Every structure is written in structure tokens, then in C-alpha cells.
Amino acid sequence: MVGIISYGAYIPIYRLSRDLLSQVWGKPAGPGERAIANWDEDSITMAVEAGVDCLTGLDRQCNGLYFASTNPPYREKQCATTVAAALDLPEELFTADFTNSLRSGTNALKAATDAAKGNPGDKMLVLASDNRLPAPDSPLEGQLGDGSAGFLIGTDNVAVEIEATYAVYSDFMDTWRIENEKYPVTWEDRFILVEGYQKMVPKAVNRFLKQHNFSQNDFSKLVLFAPDVRRHQAMSKTLGFDYKSQTQPAFFNNVGHTGCAFVPMMLVAALEDAKPGDRILLVNYSDGVDVMSLKVTEQIENIRDRRGIKGHLESRMPLSHYGRYLHFRDIMEWEFERRPPYVSALPVMWRERKQVTSFYGGKCNNCKTVQYPIQRVCAHCQAKDDFEEINLSSWKGTVTTFSLDQRTMVKDLPCVNLIVDFDKGGRYICTMTDRDPNEVKIGMPVELTFRKFHDGSRLHNYSWMARPIRVK
Amino acid sequence: MAESIKDKVAFIGMGCTQFGERWDVGFKDLVIEATYNAYEDAGVESKDIQAAWIGTQSGSTAAGTLVAPLKLRAIPVARVENASGTGHEAVRNAAYSLMAKAFDLVLVVGCEKTKDAGFGGLGTGPGGAGVGVDEWHPTYLYGTASTPPARFALAATAYFAKYGLTPEEGKRMLAKISVKSHYYGYRNPKAHLRKEVTVEQVMNAPMIAWPLGLYDCCGVTDGAAAAIMCRSEDAKNFRDDYVNIKSLGACSGPGMGKVLSDYDWTYSEEDIAAAKMAYKDVGISDPRKEIDLVELHDCFSISEVLAAEGLGLCETGKYKEQITDEDAYYLDGIIPTNISGGLKSFGHPTGASGVHETYENYKQVQGKADYPERQKKKWKTDQRLCLSHNRGGAPGRAVSNVTIIGLP
């Protein structure tokens, strides 16, 4: 049996209300809010979050990692490798990026399913993550959201069997972005919907159901791609499913359309409520159609303790100013910055990758003191080169002291500087992200999150920041 | 066998530029202004100088910053850098070269030109801290550092919490320090910030890095100071009122506070170690009673607290009770501190500060303070022991220098 061994998801903490968009542009923007990646987040960091969630309670072991995004931070250079290093996955790992299509997430899911089928015992981690950038004052600005989902696919301890998969391609243009363009482009929606979505999805789903002798009643849930809530309802009906009882609600009002992570995130939400024996029909669209049928097993009860969709949805912070959003996404041309730019050095990043990217510290073999960054000569007992490297990225700690810097060069002032002492020993001087500056206190518990520090020297410079415990 | 430097090396002339936003001059002009001011005081010329040291954090080579503007001829000159301890470090190097009898007459200049950068604040941008290769580290600005005020604010937050001060009480204690610094800066013609402020103004000032506001932070200043030094045995050939080095203490911390959890961010072990070293040579056991005048490192108001406690001017954790509540740091108080206006109000061009502090004490010992109202008149000791202190870096990893000077 091949299928999902574990799942995870991530939704950034910031939410941009459509009321705010309505105030900014002076016209209705609909109800609800969208999830917005923080200034230090991108599809790589959100994929790491979903990966951490997915691997909760499991060894950081797998045979392959597929990273999927329409908005990979590097257009030349694989992103899956950065995700793998941040997750501290073993070196003998097949990595690949799936990109360009809003179906990249389910494309990767199908490829991982096929890989696991062909190599019984292997485990493939699939991480779909998107933060598409809508043009300001465009319809998409109110619709898009940011987030990620992850699945560990394999043949042992399967919690959700992937019974059958089906795919068709189409060169139909739905939304696209040519080289060097910042924002997605589309055509008149009548054409896009009537000739594309509304024709291709029913055709593919009906063929799939027929091939496998499935009827609509065999499925407890339909996880369905749609461009918006109206089309979601309409397509559910067209496909012969009851919207209220059978269709997994889409996150249009509380997260937004999360690109290639949209259907994967909905699948995670469906699995959070699923019971053993439930069967799910998954339908994703764009550049063709992916259809899958999945069947929940008894093992699902062993992977309930994920933060997933529910945990992250409840943990939210309003982004109260549109101007800060413009800064987060660097959308405008800004005043000339007189301060020197950030710089970085690839040799340093490479030499220190184990502590910078994977977040290893040193534990002295002689006096057992944990130290970050790694000290070749122990700060406590001066033993030289006698330490064990240990991964601290999942360690929790408390704030020993803090300051709120209004002057440093970051996009979300004040910059919260912290001294963090880990519960299991060791100290980390760092900054705090996903925080309300007014809530920062000495003794506050924190955890670590993989973030982008800056883009100095035309590199994305990632490492680990502290944040208040996101989901208690 | 190592020997004490006490009374072996003397200052026979010192000079100091006008501190401030010196749009009118460049680095080399500041060097010339301070050096010729010192030459005049000592009655010497460039041709008399046998070796020289330039202390600067941001300047380039010794040749470019000192030899070229002064047209020194065929003598050894070195550039010294030790963060905010740079000026003191240059004096220390020169002093030991004299004690070693390598030279008879040497020049020390500390100088910094900060205001051509085009942006305000002390080290508020990447590259501002001048820390060389560290800046290339991908995580440099976070994890190892942020702006200097934010690094010192970590100490303020920790100090308030440890000693049970509410944020309001803590900020008020710090505000009184800045009021005192501005009181004396207003009365010092060469100071940068010559304006008196009130506690309310300090407490309500725009926030720079909580809990430090604008008036908790030193000025970003251009300036230079210079010293002409010789062995004490030769000093009488130049002047009668020369001033001797009594002791030099210095400590570079390994930065363990940034790594080990047992450091609580409320003190500087480097200050304590440098002071201990300096007090040993002079035989000081109770600095509060045995030191006449102190110029200490107050780049931020909280730094004055850490330094005063580290130097033993009050008991640890008792700064509020024993210093601010008693006004102990005013000229007629128990332990007058930063009567120049301090880095806070006089200004903190990093390379110049240690030399300027020494200049301030040198003038006080001679009875020639730049503004008569600031001249100390009643001395505790016959030697008129004056201490100057700088701390480079920030709590958690610092370098500390302590210099005590006085009458022979």
C-alpha cells in the first residue's frame, strides 16, 4: 500500500483584512482576510515549516524531497536543497523542485507516490509552498494568500492510502507570468472559465470515476481546486457532489488562494477531520488536471498532534497597515538608502552551513556545556576541539533579556533583540519574529523558526530566529 | 620580571579639538588641530617626535591618517584599533614603549570622523560597526549584533529586572544620568551637545531602542585629541606641571557572555578586571573614597551604570541608591563622574574618546579645566588621582581600558 505516512501544514501569522484593502483602494474587496508571509518568509522558509510539522515525532529520515512552488526564491539553483539542509535531512537524498504550475504541489505528490510505489520502503517528503505576489489594486490582491503543506509518502505505516492517480495536461493559458514579470497575468475570466476550468475539470473527473468504477457516493470528501468561492460551489455541484456535506471548505475567506499549496493545504484540513475508512477525491487544476482518490486508514489516529491547518489558523496577528505590507513585499520604489547594504559571503555560508542552515551547536564532551555558535575552544572549560555537534533547531527556550531597536535596517521595526537561554542549556543571541513588540517579556517562552535574514550580496541569507511559541 | 608603570611615564602636553558636527573639516584637519594644540601645550614640534600612534576605528593606514597630514619624517608610526577602547589603547602602547626606553618623546593621536557617512546614529547600518570580516557573515546583524543602542538596551532591560526597578523607575534613574551629562556638556566649550535637558525631556524623548530613548544615547561626533608623552624623569625639561601615569589596566573579554547562560547582562567582567589591574599598582582598595575624578564610558546612559559598578564607585546593584539618589556624580559629590559632559554630551568619536578623557583629567589635575566652573577644587588625594575608562564592544563581549593619572 502506498500513501501518506504523515502530513503537516503552515499558515503565516500575519493576516491582511479585505476591509483594509477596501479602505486603501476605495472600493469593495469582499469579506474576510488573507494570510500574508512575514517580511522574512518566502516559499523556502514556509516549506521548512510544513516539513517540521509533517515530521513531528518522526526521525528526520527520508529518501527524497520534492519542493513545489510557483514562486521559488531562486530561479536558478535548486530550492529543495536549502529546505533539506534546514530540515537536517540525510545527505543521501534525491531532491527536486517542482515549479511554474499551480498544480506543482499535486504534480510532486503524484511523482512521490510513483517513486514510493517503485521503491517499497522508501519515504518521499513533498512540500508545497507558495507566496504569489498579486499586483496592487488587482482582483488577485484580495484573493491570494500564503501558506504551505507537506506530506511524507511511503509504503509503511500508511495513514492515507493513495488508491489511484490520474493526470491530463493542457496547454491552456489560465494564469501565467513571463520572464522578468513580477505579477501574474490572466485573460478575460469568461474565456478562462468557460473554455478552461469548466470544461477540463468535469471531463477529467468523470473519466477518472469511470475508470475506477467510483461514484460520487463513494467519497466522504471532495478536495477541489477553484479560483474563487462562487466557482468552488458551482464546480462541486457540476461534479455531482453536495457542497455542504461532501466538499472540503476552501480557505478563500480566512487564508486566500495559496497557489500550488492550495489543494494540498485543503487536503491536510480534510485529513484533520477524517476518520478511518473515509475516502477523499482530490481534484487540482491548471495546465491540465490532477485527480486522486485517497482512503484513510486506522494509522491516521497516530498523527493527530500536528499544528496543521487548524492550529495555524487560530494563531493569527492582523497586519494593520497596508504600508507595512508594501515593505514586506518590497513592492514600491523607496527612498534611497544611505546606509551601507547588507553583505554576505558564500564561503562563510558554506563553511558554517551546519550551524547557520541546519542550526547545530556544540556540546563540550568534557564539561557538557552547550554553545552556539560552535566554539572550538570551550567557553566554559577551554577543552579544544572536543565537542559533539547537536541539532538545536527544535529546542525551546526563554527570553533572558530583550531590546526593541527602532533604528536598524529591517522591514518590521522595532527589531526585537533577544538573549535566549535554551531549556536544555545553551544561549542564542537572536531576533524575534512573528511577535507583538508590546508583548515581549523576560521569561517568555520561545521556539525557533527558519527565516530569511536579508538578501546581501545577492544571496538569500537564511538562518534561525526565535518567535513566541506559535501554537500552544 | 614585569614592573609597575607607576610614575614612570608622563604627559607633558595635550590637545583636543572642538568636538561636534565638524562639517568644516576632514579627518586630517582634526588630526592637525589636536596635534598642534598638544604641541603648543608641550612646547615641541613634529621634528622632536621619535614615534607616534594613531588610534582610529574607521580611519585607514597610519601613514595616511597621521604621517601624511603632519608630514612626520622617518619615524615608526602605528595605527591602533580596539573598538571604543581605541584611544586608551594608543596611549597604553606609547606608554610602554617609553617605559621600555625605545624612545624619549612620542605622540599619540585619537581621531574619528563620523559625520561624513550621510546617515545618523552610531553604527545603525550594516558596516557601521567597522568589525571587518564579521560583517561578511550571513547572519552578522542578527545573532551576533544589532545597533549599539540595541545591544546596550539588552543590559538596561536586564538591569531593571534584576534589581526590581519598574520600567518607569529604571528610565528615571537613567534620565538623571543624562541630565547630569548635559549639565556639564553645557559648561564645556569644546563639547558637542551644549544644551541642558530635564528628566522629563529625557524620559519623553523618541525611542531609539527600548528602553533607551534619544537622550540616553551619546552624540555622533567628529573630534580628535592628542598627547605628547615622555618618561617622567625627563618631564621637568618640558614643564613643571606634568602629569604622571599611575597605572594602566586593560582587559579584552572573550565574549563568553554571548555563549554561556550564567552571564546575566547586568555587568561587564572586562570593566571589573581592568579596574582591578589598575587599582593594584596604585594600591586603591575603596575607589569611591580614593579616586578624585572619573571619566567613564557612557556611550549610553546604562553604560554609565555598568561602568560605575564595575569600577567599584558604588556597590553592585546599588547605583540608584548610592549614585543618582545622592547626586554622588556631580562635581561636589562623593565621586564626580564625567564632568567633561562624558561621551554622552561631549561626544564619542570612538578613536578619540580615550585620549579626550585623558585630556580632561590632565587639565583637571593641572587646575586648567576648560571652563572654570567645572574645575575641581577640593581633592581627596595629594596626587589628585583621576581615572578614565572606555569600554569597547557591548555587554557580553567587550574590551575595557582603565587609566589612572595624577601628580608625581
Short mmCIF file of C-alpha atoms in Angstrom, two decimals, chain B:
data_model
loop_
_atom_site.label_atom_id
_atom_site.label_comp_id
_atom_site.label_asym_id
_atom_site.label_seq_id
_atom_site.Cartn_x
_atom_site.Cartn_y
_atom_site.Cartn_z
CA MET B 1 60.28 40.47 35.89
CA ALA B 2 57.44 42.77 35.00
CA GLU B 3 57.49 46.21 36.62
CA SER B 4 54.80 48.68 37.57
CA ILE B 5 54.45 51.69 35.28
CA LYS B 6 53.57 53.95 38.23
CA ASP B 7 55.22 57.39 37.92
CA LYS B 8 57.50 56.28 35.07
CA VAL B 9 55.70 57.92 32.14
CA ALA B 10 54.35 61.46 31.93
CA PHE B 11 52.07 63.63 29.83
CA ILE B 12 53.84 66.88 29.02
CA GLY B 13 51.34 68.28 26.59
CA MET B 14 47.82 67.51 25.47
CA GLY B 15 45.40 68.89 22.92
CA CYS B 16 41.81 68.46 21.91
CA THR B 17 39.73 69.75 19.01
CA GLN B 18 36.33 71.26 19.19
CA PHE B 19 34.03 68.20 19.23
CA GLY B 20 30.79 68.21 17.25
CA GLU B 21 29.39 68.03 13.75
CA ARG B 22 32.52 69.32 12.08
CA TRP B 23 31.20 69.87 8.55
CA ASP B 24 34.10 72.34 8.16
CA VAL B 25 36.95 69.84 8.47
CA GLY B 26 38.02 66.35 7.47
CA PHE B 27 39.85 63.57 9.33
CA LYS B 28 43.29 65.01 8.56
CA ASP B 29 42.27 68.50 9.69
CA LEU B 30 41.11 67.09 13.01
CA VAL B 31 44.46 65.31 13.44
CA ILE B 32 46.33 68.56 12.72
CA GLU B 33 44.08 70.59 15.03
CA ALA B 34 44.54 68.24 18.00
CA THR B 35 48.27 67.65 17.44
CA TYR B 36 49.23 71.31 17.12
CA ASN B 37 47.10 72.07 20.16
CA ALA B 38 49.21 69.49 22.06
CA TYR B 39 52.50 70.74 20.53
CA GLU B 40 51.70 74.23 21.77
CA ASP B 41 50.89 72.91 25.23
CA ALA B 42 54.16 70.91 25.39
CA GLY B 43 56.36 73.39 23.55
CA VAL B 44 57.53 70.82 21.00
CA GLU B 45 57.38 70.39 17.23
CA SER B 46 56.96 67.50 14.78
CA LYS B 47 60.74 67.18 14.39
CA ASP B 48 61.04 66.34 18.11
CA ILE B 49 58.71 63.34 17.88
CA GLN B 50 60.51 59.97 17.74
CA ALA B 51 57.50 57.65 17.35
CA ALA B 52 53.76 58.03 17.05
CA TRP B 53 50.49 56.12 17.41
CA ILE B 54 47.17 56.92 15.80
CA GLY B 55 44.06 55.45 17.37
CA THR B 56 41.15 55.26 14.97
CA GLN B 57 38.38 52.78 14.26
CA SER B 58 37.35 53.90 10.82
CA GLY B 59 40.46 55.64 9.50
CA SER B 60 42.83 53.93 7.10
CA THR B 61 46.59 53.42 7.48
CA ALA B 62 48.90 55.08 9.98
CA ALA B 63 50.70 56.69 7.07
CA GLY B 64 47.52 58.09 5.59
CA THR B 65 45.91 59.27 8.80
CA LEU B 66 48.86 60.61 10.79
CA VAL B 67 52.17 60.72 8.93
CA ALA B 68 50.80 62.39 5.81
CA PRO B 69 48.81 65.23 7.39
CA LEU B 70 51.59 66.06 9.92
CA LYS B 71 54.49 65.36 7.48
CA LEU B 72 56.29 63.32 10.11
CA ARG B 73 59.70 62.18 8.89
CA ALA B 74 61.24 58.70 9.02
CA ILE B 75 59.84 57.57 12.36
CA PRO B 76 57.87 54.47 13.35
CA VAL B 77 54.12 55.10 13.39
CA ALA B 78 51.40 52.54 14.08
CA ARG B 79 47.64 52.54 13.85
CA VAL B 80 45.84 51.09 16.85
CA GLU B 81 42.25 49.86 16.93
CA ASN B 82 40.38 48.44 19.90
CA ALA B 83 36.74 49.44 19.39
CA SER B 84 35.72 52.20 21.81
CA GLY B 85 38.90 51.49 23.77
CA THR B 86 40.98 52.64 20.79
CA GLY B 87 42.20 55.95 22.23
CA HIS B 88 43.26 54.43 25.54
CA GLU B 89 44.91 51.58 23.68
CA ALA B 90 47.06 54.02 21.70
CA VAL B 91 48.13 55.76 24.94
CA ARG B 92 48.92 52.37 26.52
CA ASN B 93 51.11 51.30 23.60
CA ALA B 94 53.00 54.59 23.64
CA ALA B 95 53.45 54.47 27.42
CA TYR B 96 55.05 51.02 27.37
CA SER B 97 57.38 51.99 24.52
CA LEU B 98 58.66 54.84 26.72
CA MET B 99 58.96 52.59 29.75
CA ALA B 100 60.98 50.18 27.58
CA LYS B 101 63.24 53.13 26.71
CA ALA B 102 62.72 52.56 23.00
CA PHE B 103 62.02 56.31 22.55
CA ASP B 104 62.28 59.53 24.54
CA LEU B 105 59.38 61.59 23.14
CA VAL B 106 56.28 60.25 21.45
CA LEU B 107 52.97 61.45 20.06
CA VAL B 108 49.55 59.83 20.44
CA VAL B 109 46.51 60.97 18.48
CA GLY B 110 42.99 59.59 18.67
CA CYS B 111 40.64 60.69 15.92
CA GLU B 112 37.31 59.82 14.35
CA LYS B 113 35.38 61.45 11.52
CA THR B 114 31.84 60.10 11.78
CA LYS B 115 29.63 62.74 10.24
CA ASP B 116 30.51 62.29 6.57
CA ALA B 117 28.58 58.97 6.49
CA GLY B 118 25.32 60.53 5.37
CA PHE B 119 23.10 58.91 7.99
CA GLY B 120 22.59 59.44 11.69
CA GLY B 121 23.05 57.16 14.65
CA LEU B 122 26.08 55.26 15.80
CA GLY B 123 26.50 52.14 13.69
CA THR B 124 22.84 51.93 12.68
CA GLY B 125 23.57 50.36 9.32
CA PRO B 126 25.40 47.25 8.25
CA GLY B 127 29.07 48.05 8.10
CA GLY B 128 28.66 50.80 10.65
CA ALA B 129 30.40 48.91 13.40
CA GLY B 130 33.64 48.52 11.46
CA VAL B 131 34.15 44.94 12.53
CA GLY B 132 35.83 43.68 9.37
CA VAL B 133 35.32 40.06 8.38
CA ASP B 134 32.42 39.53 10.81
CA GLU B 135 30.25 41.69 8.57
CA TRP B 136 30.51 39.18 5.77
CA HIS B 137 28.87 36.55 7.92
CA PRO B 138 25.39 35.83 6.52
CA THR B 139 23.76 36.28 9.91
CA TYR B 140 26.02 39.07 11.15
CA LEU B 141 23.49 41.74 12.04
CA TYR B 142 21.25 39.33 13.88
CA GLY B 143 22.58 36.74 16.20
CA THR B 144 25.85 38.45 16.84
CA ALA B 145 24.85 42.09 16.91
CA SER B 146 22.37 44.77 16.12
CA THR B 147 22.83 48.51 16.55
CA PRO B 148 24.93 49.64 19.53
CA PRO B 149 21.92 51.19 21.34
CA ALA B 150 20.00 47.92 20.96
CA ARG B 151 22.92 45.96 22.39
CA PHE B 152 23.13 48.25 25.42
CA ALA B 153 19.35 48.24 25.79
CA LEU B 154 19.60 44.49 26.44
CA ALA B 155 21.63 45.41 29.52
CA ALA B 156 19.13 48.07 30.63
CA THR B 157 16.17 45.63 30.41
CA ALA B 158 18.15 43.00 32.32
CA TYR B 159 19.34 45.51 34.97
CA PHE B 160 15.84 46.83 35.64
CA ALA B 161 14.52 43.28 36.05
CA LYS B 162 17.35 42.05 38.24
CA TYR B 163 17.21 44.96 40.70
CA GLY B 164 13.43 45.26 40.78
CA LEU B 165 13.11 48.64 39.05
CA THR B 166 9.89 49.22 37.14
CA PRO B 167 10.49 50.46 33.58
CA GLU B 168 9.46 53.94 34.84
CA GLU B 169 11.91 53.84 37.78
CA GLY B 170 14.65 52.45 35.59
CA LYS B 171 14.18 55.06 32.91
CA ARG B 172 14.10 57.81 35.54
CA MET B 173 17.39 56.59 37.00
CA LEU B 174 18.96 56.64 33.53
CA ALA B 175 17.40 60.03 32.74
CA LYS B 176 19.15 61.59 35.74
CA ILE B 177 22.49 60.43 34.35
CA SER B 178 21.82 62.14 31.03
CA VAL B 179 20.64 65.32 32.78
CA LYS B 180 23.98 65.41 34.64
CA SER B 181 25.96 64.77 31.45
CA HIS B 182 24.17 67.58 29.63
CA TYR B 183 24.62 69.88 32.65
CA TYR B 184 28.39 69.59 32.26
CA GLY B 185 28.39 69.44 28.46
CA TYR B 186 26.61 72.80 28.53
CA ARG B 187 29.51 74.09 30.64
CA ASN B 188 32.28 72.76 28.41
CA PRO B 189 33.18 74.93 25.42
CA LYS B 190 34.68 72.05 23.39
CA ALA B 191 31.67 69.75 23.93
CA HIS B 192 29.38 68.65 21.12
CA LEU B 193 25.96 68.83 22.81
CA ARG B 194 25.86 72.10 24.72
CA LYS B 195 22.29 72.09 25.89
CA GLU B 196 20.76 71.35 29.28
CA VAL B 197 17.88 68.89 29.46
CA THR B 198 15.32 67.91 32.10
CA VAL B 199 14.41 64.47 33.39
CA GLU B 200 11.01 64.78 31.69
CA GLN B 201 12.61 65.65 28.35
CA VAL B 202 14.86 62.63 28.60
CA MET B 203 12.04 60.30 29.58
CA ASN B 204 9.70 61.52 26.85
CA ALA B 205 12.28 61.58 24.04
CA PRO B 206 11.72 59.46 20.91
CA MET B 207 12.57 55.80 21.43
CA ILE B 208 15.78 54.54 19.87
CA ALA B 209 15.91 51.03 21.31
CA TRP B 210 13.60 50.35 24.22
CA PRO B 211 14.24 51.19 26.98
CA LEU B 212 16.78 53.71 25.64
CA GLY B 213 15.48 56.95 24.16
CA LEU B 214 17.26 59.64 22.18
CA TYR B 215 18.78 61.34 25.26
CA ASP B 216 20.08 58.03 26.59
CA CYS B 217 22.42 57.87 23.60
CA CYS B 218 25.70 59.70 23.07
CA GLY B 219 26.21 62.16 20.27
CA VAL B 220 27.62 61.00 16.96
CA THR B 221 30.58 63.27 16.87
CA ASP B 222 33.67 64.32 14.98
CA GLY B 223 36.75 65.02 17.04
CA ALA B 224 40.38 64.32 17.87
CA ALA B 225 42.65 64.56 20.89
CA ALA B 226 46.42 64.28 21.18
CA ALA B 227 49.07 63.63 23.81
CA ILE B 228 52.82 64.27 23.95
CA MET B 229 54.48 61.80 26.29
CA CYS B 230 57.95 61.15 27.70
CA ARG B 231 59.48 59.36 30.66
CA SER B 232 58.73 61.12 33.99
CA GLU B 233 62.46 61.51 34.67
CA ASP B 234 62.66 63.81 31.59
CA ALA B 235 59.36 65.61 32.08
CA LYS B 236 60.79 68.50 34.06
CA ASN B 237 62.74 69.51 30.92
CA PHE B 238 59.41 70.43 29.34
CA ARG B 239 57.21 71.73 32.15
CA ASP B 240 56.74 71.74 35.92
CA ASP B 241 53.09 70.74 35.99
CA TYR B 242 53.44 67.50 34.05
CA VAL B 243 51.07 64.67 34.91
CA ASN B 244 52.17 61.08 35.56
CA ILE B 245 50.59 57.79 34.60
CA LYS B 246 49.80 55.98 37.85
CA SER B 247 48.51 52.78 36.36
CA LEU B 248 47.10 51.19 33.23
CA GLY B 249 44.52 48.41 33.30
CA ALA B 250 43.19 46.63 30.25
CA CYS B 251 41.09 43.57 29.57
CA SER B 252 39.78 42.04 26.38
CA GLY B 253 36.88 39.74 27.15
CA PRO B 254 36.48 36.51 25.23
CA GLY B 255 32.75 37.10 24.74
CA MET B 256 31.65 34.19 26.86
CA GLY B 257 28.60 36.15 27.95
CA LYS B 258 27.25 35.72 24.45
CA VAL B 259 27.61 31.96 24.70
CA LEU B 260 27.23 30.96 28.35
CA SER B 261 23.92 31.29 30.18
CA ASP B 262 25.49 32.24 33.50
CA TYR B 263 26.09 35.82 32.30
CA ASP B 264 23.04 37.93 33.18
CA TRP B 265 23.80 41.07 31.09
CA THR B 266 23.95 43.47 34.06
CA TYR B 267 27.71 43.97 34.39
CA SER B 268 30.94 43.91 32.42
CA GLU B 269 33.52 41.45 33.67
CA GLU B 270 36.05 43.29 31.50
CA ASP B 271 35.47 46.53 33.47
CA ILE B 272 35.96 44.67 36.74
CA ALA B 273 39.18 43.03 35.54
CA ALA B 274 40.67 46.21 34.04
CA ALA B 275 39.86 48.19 37.20
CA LYS B 276 41.39 45.54 39.44
CA MET B 277 44.59 45.70 37.42
CA ALA B 278 44.70 49.49 37.55
CA TYR B 279 43.90 49.69 41.28
CA LYS B 280 46.64 47.21 42.19
CA ASP B 281 49.51 49.45 41.02
CA VAL B 282 48.15 52.46 42.92
CA GLY B 283 47.09 50.50 45.99
CA ILE B 284 43.44 51.52 45.81
CA SER B 285 41.05 49.39 47.84
CA ASP B 286 37.99 51.66 48.01
CA PRO B 287 37.78 53.60 44.76
CA ARG B 288 34.72 55.56 45.90
CA LYS B 289 36.88 57.15 48.62
CA GLU B 290 40.29 57.10 46.98
CA ILE B 291 39.66 58.43 43.47
CA ASP B 292 39.12 62.13 42.92
CA LEU B 293 37.60 62.27 39.47
CA VAL B 294 36.25 59.80 36.96
CA GLU B 295 35.71 59.95 33.20
CA LEU B 296 33.97 56.72 32.30
CA HIS B 297 32.41 55.12 29.26
CA ASP B 298 28.85 56.41 28.91
CA CYS B 299 28.07 55.80 25.24
CA PHE B 300 24.57 55.08 26.57
CA SER B 301 23.19 56.01 29.97
CA ILE B 302 23.03 52.36 31.08
CA SER B 303 26.72 52.04 30.22
CA GLU B 304 27.49 54.59 32.96
CA VAL B 305 25.67 52.35 35.45
CA LEU B 306 27.58 49.23 34.42
CA ALA B 307 30.90 51.09 34.39
CA ALA B 308 30.39 52.77 37.78
CA GLU B 309 29.54 49.44 39.37
CA GLY B 310 32.35 47.62 37.55
CA LEU B 311 34.86 50.27 38.66
CA GLY B 312 33.63 49.93 42.25
CA LEU B 313 32.35 53.53 42.53
CA CYS B 314 29.26 52.07 44.20
CA GLU B 315 28.15 48.61 45.25
CA THR B 316 26.84 46.28 42.58
CA GLY B 317 23.11 46.80 42.07
CA LYS B 318 23.12 49.94 44.26
CA TYR B 319 23.69 52.53 41.54
CA LYS B 320 20.35 54.22 42.10
CA GLU B 321 20.71 54.46 45.89
CA GLN B 322 24.41 55.34 46.01
CA ILE B 323 24.89 57.45 42.87
CA THR B 324 21.75 59.02 41.39
CA ASP B 325 19.75 59.37 44.63
CA GLU B 326 22.76 61.01 46.31
CA ASP B 327 23.84 63.08 43.28
CA ALA B 328 27.21 61.48 44.00
CA TYR B 329 28.42 62.04 40.45
CA TYR B 330 28.27 65.85 40.42
CA LEU B 331 31.49 67.85 40.85
CA ASP B 332 30.92 68.38 44.57
CA GLY B 333 29.57 64.86 45.10
CA ILE B 334 31.30 61.82 46.57
CA ILE B 335 32.60 60.53 43.26
CA PRO B 336 32.38 63.17 40.48
CA THR B 337 31.91 61.44 37.13
CA ASN B 338 32.05 62.67 33.54
CA ILE B 339 32.48 66.32 34.45
CA SER B 340 33.51 66.86 30.81
CA GLY B 341 29.95 66.03 29.76
CA GLY B 342 31.01 62.46 29.06
CA LEU B 343 30.72 60.66 25.78
CA LYS B 344 27.02 61.45 26.12
CA SER B 345 27.34 65.20 25.82
CA PHE B 346 30.97 65.92 24.99
CA GLY B 347 30.75 63.38 22.18
CA HIS B 348 32.07 59.97 21.26
CA PRO B 349 34.29 59.89 18.18
CA THR B 350 35.38 56.39 19.14
CA GLY B 351 39.11 56.60 18.39
CA ALA B 352 39.41 59.98 20.09
CA SER B 353 37.44 59.25 23.26
CA GLY B 354 40.15 57.60 25.36
CA VAL B 355 42.62 60.37 24.55
CA HIS B 356 39.99 63.04 25.16
CA GLU B 357 39.10 61.57 28.56
CA THR B 358 42.79 61.60 29.47
CA TYR B 359 42.99 65.22 28.25
CA GLU B 360 40.07 66.14 30.52
CA ASN B 361 41.74 64.55 33.58
CA TYR B 362 45.14 66.05 32.66
CA LYS B 363 43.61 69.55 32.58
CA GLN B 364 41.76 68.95 35.85
CA VAL B 365 44.96 67.78 37.62
CA GLN B 366 46.74 70.90 36.38
CA GLY B 367 43.84 73.11 37.54
CA LYS B 368 43.20 74.23 33.96
CA ALA B 369 39.79 72.73 33.16
CA ASP B 370 38.36 74.26 30.01
CA TYR B 371 35.60 76.11 31.89
CA PRO B 372 36.37 77.39 35.42
CA GLU B 373 33.01 76.32 36.87
CA ARG B 374 33.93 72.71 36.09
CA GLN B 375 37.38 72.86 37.75
CA LYS B 376 37.70 70.54 40.71
CA LYS B 377 38.96 72.46 43.72
CA LYS B 378 38.85 70.14 46.72
CA TRP B 379 40.86 66.96 46.19
CA LYS B 380 40.66 63.77 48.25
CA THR B 381 44.24 62.77 47.48
CA ASP B 382 47.51 64.68 47.24
CA GLN B 383 48.20 63.00 43.92
CA ARG B 384 44.80 64.15 42.52
CA LEU B 385 44.03 60.65 41.23
CA CYS B 386 41.87 60.83 38.12
CA LEU B 387 40.55 57.74 36.39
CA SER B 388 39.49 57.42 32.79
CA HIS B 389 37.73 54.38 31.36
CA ASN B 390 36.50 53.16 28.00
CA ARG B 391 34.68 50.01 27.10
CA GLY B 392 34.68 48.84 23.52
CA GLY B 393 32.10 46.41 22.23
CA ALA B 394 29.00 45.78 24.29
CA PRO B 395 27.96 43.80 27.37
CA GLY B 396 28.63 40.13 26.69
CA ARG B 397 31.84 40.80 24.79
CA ALA B 398 33.92 43.87 25.42
CA VAL B 399 37.34 45.35 25.81
CA SER B 400 37.93 47.61 28.78
CA ASN B 401 40.68 50.12 29.47
CA VAL B 402 41.33 51.99 32.72
CA THR B 403 43.97 54.70 33.01
CA ILE B 404 44.77 56.47 36.27
CA ILE B 405 46.84 59.64 36.21
CA GLY B 406 47.89 62.19 38.81
CA LEU B 407 50.57 64.44 40.19
CA PRO B 408 54.05 62.92 40.66
#
